[in-house]
Structure formats: structure tokens, C-alpha cells
Tab-separated table of C-alpha atoms in Angstrom:
chain	number	residue	atom	x	y	z
X	866	MET	CA	-16.018	-65.168	-46.263
X	867	THR	CA	-16.790	-68.021	-43.877
X	868	GLY	CA	-15.376	-71.527	-43.666
X	869	LYS	CA	-12.278	-72.898	-45.342
X	870	VAL	CA	-10.360	-70.504	-47.586
X	871	THR	CA	-8.192	-71.577	-50.513
X	872	VAL	CA	-5.495	-69.224	-51.777
X	873	ILE	CA	-3.782	-69.323	-55.164
X	874	ALA	CA	-0.824	-66.918	-55.223
X	875	TYR	CA	1.339	-66.473	-58.331
X	876	HIS	CA	4.818	-64.937	-58.064
X	877	ARG	CA	6.895	-63.991	-61.138
X	878	ALA	CA	10.653	-63.523	-60.705
X	879	LYS	CA	12.668	-60.777	-62.286
X	880	PRO	CA	14.982	-62.182	-64.964
X	881	GLY	CA	18.020	-63.676	-63.260
X	882	LYS	CA	16.267	-63.780	-59.854
X	883	GLU	CA	14.464	-67.111	-60.310
X	884	GLN	CA	16.552	-69.053	-57.780
X	885	ALA	CA	16.636	-66.208	-55.278
X	886	LEU	CA	12.836	-65.919	-55.400
X	887	ARG	CA	12.443	-69.670	-54.966
X	888	GLU	CA	14.710	-69.611	-51.909
X	889	ALA	CA	12.916	-66.612	-50.390
X	890	LEU	CA	9.522	-68.276	-50.836
X	891	LEU	CA	10.798	-71.565	-49.418
X	892	GLN	CA	11.906	-69.698	-46.277
X	893	VAL	CA	8.299	-68.845	-45.421
X	894	CYS	CA	7.021	-72.412	-45.850
X	895	ALA	CA	8.094	-74.026	-42.568
X	896	PRO	CA	6.922	-71.229	-40.262
X	897	THR	CA	3.664	-70.894	-42.183
X	898	ARG	CA	2.895	-74.613	-41.968
X	899	GLY	CA	3.135	-74.305	-38.182
X	900	GLU	CA	0.601	-71.479	-37.988
X	901	LYS	CA	-2.848	-71.880	-36.495
X	902	GLY	CA	-5.358	-72.773	-39.190
X	903	CYS	CA	-2.898	-73.712	-41.931
X	904	LEU	CA	-4.151	-76.877	-43.628
X	905	ASN	CA	-1.561	-76.855	-46.420
X	906	TYR	CA	0.933	-74.402	-47.867
X	907	ASP	CA	2.482	-75.843	-51.010
X	908	LEU	CA	4.880	-74.095	-53.387
X	909	HIS	CA	4.977	-75.116	-57.051
X	910	VAL	CA	7.092	-74.014	-60.019
X	911	SER	CA	6.016	-74.061	-63.651
X	912	PRO	CA	7.833	-76.827	-65.546
X	913	ASN	CA	7.928	-74.524	-68.579
X	914	ASP	CA	8.876	-71.288	-66.806
X	915	PRO	CA	11.242	-71.451	-63.792
X	916	GLY	CA	10.461	-67.815	-63.013
X	917	LEU	CA	6.787	-68.539	-62.279
X	918	LEU	CA	5.984	-69.937	-58.847
X	919	VAL	CA	2.597	-70.475	-57.259
X	920	PHE	CA	1.408	-71.215	-53.747
X	921	HIS	CA	-1.633	-73.417	-53.227
X	922	GLU	CA	-2.844	-72.817	-49.677
X	923	ASN	CA	-5.794	-73.880	-47.572
X	924	TRP	CA	-6.782	-72.196	-44.319
X	925	VAL	CA	-9.428	-73.117	-41.755
X	926	SER	CA	-10.753	-69.546	-41.823
X	927	LYS	CA	-10.225	-66.076	-43.268
X	928	ALA	CA	-9.153	-64.942	-39.788
X	929	ASP	CA	-6.331	-67.517	-39.829
X	930	LEU	CA	-5.258	-66.308	-43.276
X	931	ASP	CA	-5.324	-62.687	-42.084
X	932	ALA	CA	-3.101	-63.595	-39.116
X	933	HIS	CA	-0.695	-65.301	-41.524
X	934	LEU	CA	-0.544	-62.195	-43.703
X	935	ALA	CA	0.468	-60.165	-40.624
X	936	SER	CA	3.187	-62.618	-39.525
X	937	PRO	CA	6.873	-61.668	-39.169
X	938	HIS	CA	8.022	-64.139	-41.855
X	939	ILE	CA	5.601	-62.676	-44.408
X	940	ASP	CA	6.790	-59.177	-43.460
X	941	ALA	CA	10.380	-60.376	-44.012
X	942	PHE	CA	9.442	-61.636	-47.484
X	943	ARG	CA	7.720	-58.342	-48.294
X	944	ALA	CA	10.978	-56.535	-47.457
X	945	VAL	CA	12.932	-58.423	-50.155
X	946	ALA	CA	10.105	-58.850	-52.661
X	947	PRO	CA	10.764	-55.648	-54.671
X	948	GLU	CA	14.237	-56.854	-55.664
X	949	LEU	CA	12.967	-60.337	-56.621
X	950	LEU	CA	9.523	-59.864	-58.186
X	951	ALA	CA	8.920	-58.681	-61.738
X	952	GLU	CA	5.362	-57.666	-60.795
X	953	PRO	CA	3.127	-57.728	-57.714
X	954	PRO	CA	1.927	-61.217	-56.738
X	955	ASP	CA	-1.414	-62.287	-58.194
X	956	ILE	CA	-3.301	-63.537	-55.140
X	957	THR	CA	-6.858	-64.852	-55.303
X	958	LEU	CA	-9.134	-66.353	-52.655
X	959	TRP	CA	-11.454	-69.262	-53.329
X	960	ALA	CA	-14.291	-71.031	-51.520
X	961	GLU	CA	-14.853	-74.728	-52.046
X	962	VAL	CA	-18.012	-75.756	-53.880
X	963	LYS	CA	-19.458	-78.884	-52.358
X	964	GLY	CA	-21.802	-81.068	-54.350
């Protein structure tokens, strides 16, 4: 994959862990936004389901995304994820179609 990479990453909280998951995901936002190649890193919550959160991310390159995925703050989230997540995150990569 070459060029800009868009990531859509869904996270579903265990029942009763909605706020804890939101807080854990918010903790990775500031350090991620300061990473090389991060164009945006935006967290959203479903207005109909407070246990469903999604990141919309854009990265300059796949290499920048890979470095992000190996960062200490993502490792810290991975350490607490099993107690917060009802299922593994659904993470997909996208390439922009230009007309």
C-alpha cells in the first residue's frame, strides 16, 4: 500500500465498560496526534450505542501507521483492552479514490 492510508477502527465495549473504554481510547489520542505522519486521529461514539466507538484516522504512509501500531501508548492500550472490549477491534485500511 503506497500513499495516504485511511483507517477505520471499531471498538465495542463490554457491558458496563463503556466509559472506561472511552477514557482508555482518549488516552491514546494526544500522543498519537503528535506522531510522525499522523494527519488526523478522531474518535467518535455512536449516538445510538454508547458502547460502540470508532476511530477515523489518516496517515501519510503505511510505514507511519506501522510505527504507530508499535508505539508505547498503543501497547499500553493493548494491555487493558481484554478487560474493556467485548470483541477484538474491527480495523480496516482504505486508500482514497481520486476522481
